[in-house]
mmCIF file of C-alpha atoms in Angstrom:
data_model
loop_
_atom_site.group_PDB
_atom_site.id
_atom_site.type_symbol
_atom_site.label_atom_id
_atom_site.label_comp_id
_atom_site.label_asym_id
_atom_site.label_seq_id
_atom_site.Cartn_x
_atom_site.Cartn_y
_atom_site.Cartn_z
ATOM 1 C CA MET A 262 -4.642 -10.683 -23.615
ATOM 2 C CA THR A 263 -4.222 -13.538 -21.007
ATOM 3 C CA LYS A 264 -1.189 -16.278 -21.722
ATOM 4 C CA HIS A 265 0.324 -19.632 -19.857
ATOM 5 C CA VAL A 266 3.554 -18.256 -18.442
ATOM 6 C CA THR A 267 6.311 -21.127 -19.523
ATOM 7 C CA PRO A 268 8.587 -22.394 -17.111
ATOM 8 C CA LEU A 269 11.778 -20.724 -18.894
ATOM 9 C CA GLU A 270 9.766 -16.924 -18.439
ATOM 10 C CA ALA A 271 8.843 -18.165 -14.768
ATOM 11 C CA ARG A 272 12.908 -19.080 -14.256
ATOM 12 C CA LEU A 273 13.986 -15.617 -16.423
ATOM 13 C CA ALA A 274 11.846 -13.253 -13.699
ATOM 14 C CA HIS A 275 13.270 -15.057 -11.191
ATOM 15 C CA GLU A 276 16.230 -14.556 -11.774
ATOM 16 C CA LEU A 277 15.965 -10.700 -12.758
ATOM 17 C CA ASP A 278 14.314 -10.457 -8.579
ATOM 18 C CA GLU A 279 17.477 -12.202 -7.809
ATOM 19 C CA ALA A 280 19.756 -9.912 -9.667
ATOM 20 C CA ARG A 281 17.762 -7.022 -8.484
ATOM 21 C CA HIS A 282 18.278 -8.293 -4.481
ATOM 22 C CA LEU A 283 21.977 -8.523 -5.549
ATOM 23 C CA LEU A 284 21.856 -4.772 -6.802
ATOM 24 C CA ASP A 285 19.732 -3.689 -3.726
ATOM 25 C CA GLU A 286 21.905 -5.253 -1.259
ATOM 26 C CA MET A 287 24.958 -3.369 -2.848
ATOM 27 C CA GLY A 288 23.481 -0.252 -2.875
ATOM 28 C CA ASP A 289 22.339 -0.093 0.567
ATOM 29 C CA GLN A 290 26.142 -1.133 1.652
ATOM 30 C CA LEU A 291 27.700 1.466 -0.297
ATOM 31 C CA ALA A 292 24.955 3.972 0.646
ATOM 32 C CA THR A 293 25.774 3.827 4.039
ATOM 33 C CA ASP A 294 29.588 5.195 3.101
ATOM 34 C CA VAL A 295 28.750 9.004 3.790
ATOM 35 C CA ILE A 296 32.037 10.189 1.179
ATOM 36 C CA LEU A 297 31.299 7.566 -1.053
ATOM 37 C CA VAL A 298 27.808 9.158 -1.400
ATOM 38 C CA ALA A 299 29.074 12.023 -1.630
ATOM 39 C CA ASN A 300 31.392 11.591 -4.337
ATOM 40 C CA HIS A 301 29.108 8.969 -6.501
ATOM 41 C CA GLY A 302 25.383 9.726 -5.381
ATOM 42 C CA VAL A 303 23.921 9.468 -9.148
ATOM 43 C CA ALA A 304 25.703 6.465 -9.732
ATOM 44 C CA ILE A 305 24.455 4.716 -6.423
ATOM 45 C CA GLN A 306 20.783 6.086 -7.397
ATOM 46 C CA THR A 307 21.578 4.359 -10.599
ATOM 47 C CA VAL A 308 21.783 1.159 -9.346
ATOM 48 C CA ASP A 309 18.467 1.753 -7.567
ATOM 49 C CA ILE A 310 16.836 2.535 -11.333
ATOM 50 C CA VAL A 311 18.545 -0.574 -12.720
ATOM 51 C CA GLY A 312 16.946 -2.437 -9.899
ATOM 52 C CA GLN A 313 13.479 -1.315 -10.378
ATOM 53 C CA ILE A 314 13.616 -1.646 -13.836
ATOM 54 C CA MET A 315 14.771 -4.935 -13.718
ATOM 55 C CA GLY A 316 11.646 -5.570 -11.311
ATOM 56 C CA HIS A 317 9.162 -4.051 -13.555
ATOM 57 C CA ILE A 318 10.420 -6.676 -16.497
ATOM 58 C CA ALA A 319 10.558 -9.273 -13.970
ATOM 59 C CA ASN A 320 6.469 -8.510 -13.641
ATOM 60 C CA VAL A 321 5.699 -8.168 -17.270
ATOM 61 C CA VAL A 322 7.954 -11.476 -18.273
ATOM 62 C CA ARG A 323 5.869 -13.717 -15.364
ATOM 63 C CA ALA A 324 2.691 -11.975 -15.933
ATOM 64 C CA THR A 325 -0.488 -14.193 -17.595
ATOM 65 C CA ASP A 326 -1.207 -10.510 -19.097
ATOM 66 C CA PRO A 327 1.225 -8.818 -20.118
ATOM 67 C CA GLU A 328 -0.067 -5.843 -21.691
ATOM 68 C CA ALA A 329 -1.896 -5.025 -18.280
ATOM 69 C CA ALA A 330 1.550 -5.372 -16.447
ATOM 70 C CA VAL A 331 3.094 -2.935 -18.890
ATOM 71 C CA GLU A 332 0.321 -0.672 -17.982
ATOM 72 C CA ASP A 333 1.021 -1.164 -14.236
ATOM 73 C CA ILE A 334 4.446 -0.083 -14.519
ATOM 74 C CA GLY A 335 5.005 3.626 -12.934
ATOM 75 C CA MET A 336 8.445 4.731 -14.558
ATOM 76 C CA HIS A 337 6.846 6.451 -17.807
ATOM 77 C CA ASP A 338 9.991 5.773 -19.964
ATOM 78 C CA LEU A 339 9.917 2.282 -19.418
ATOM 79 C CA LYS A 340 6.181 2.197 -19.399
ATOM 80 C CA MET A 341 6.422 4.376 -23.114
ATOM 81 C CA LYS A 342 9.158 2.139 -24.649
ATOM 82 C CA LEU A 343 7.488 -1.251 -24.100
ATOM 83 C CA LYS A 344 4.032 0.057 -24.887
ATOM 84 C CA ALA A 345 5.743 0.580 -28.420
ATOM 85 C CA ALA A 346 7.168 -2.304 -28.403
ATOM 86 C CA THR A 347 3.704 -4.361 -27.955
ATOM 87 C CA CYS A 348 2.410 -2.029 -30.475
ATOM 88 C CA GLU A 349 5.375 -2.946 -33.103
ATOM 89 C CA GLN A 350 4.714 -6.361 -32.155
ATOM 90 C CA ALA A 351 1.001 -6.124 -33.355
ATOM 91 C CA ALA A 352 1.403 -4.315 -36.517
#
């Protein structure tokens, strides 16, 4: 299903990309501190995962074919959640 991307959708996707960029910068800075990584490595990895999720959502929001964009998501759990939402919407 092809749709027109509204200015609001384009802006939302852009803002998600900007927030992801800030998270990436923060994660990169935190990852340079060996002690911090040793004490909070899982939390730093979580920052990266959140950034990936935001990037995938931004891609779906701005897509002219959202279902295809969901199919392109490499994160299995997120893909399944979004596919389930698509099925609920169709019902």
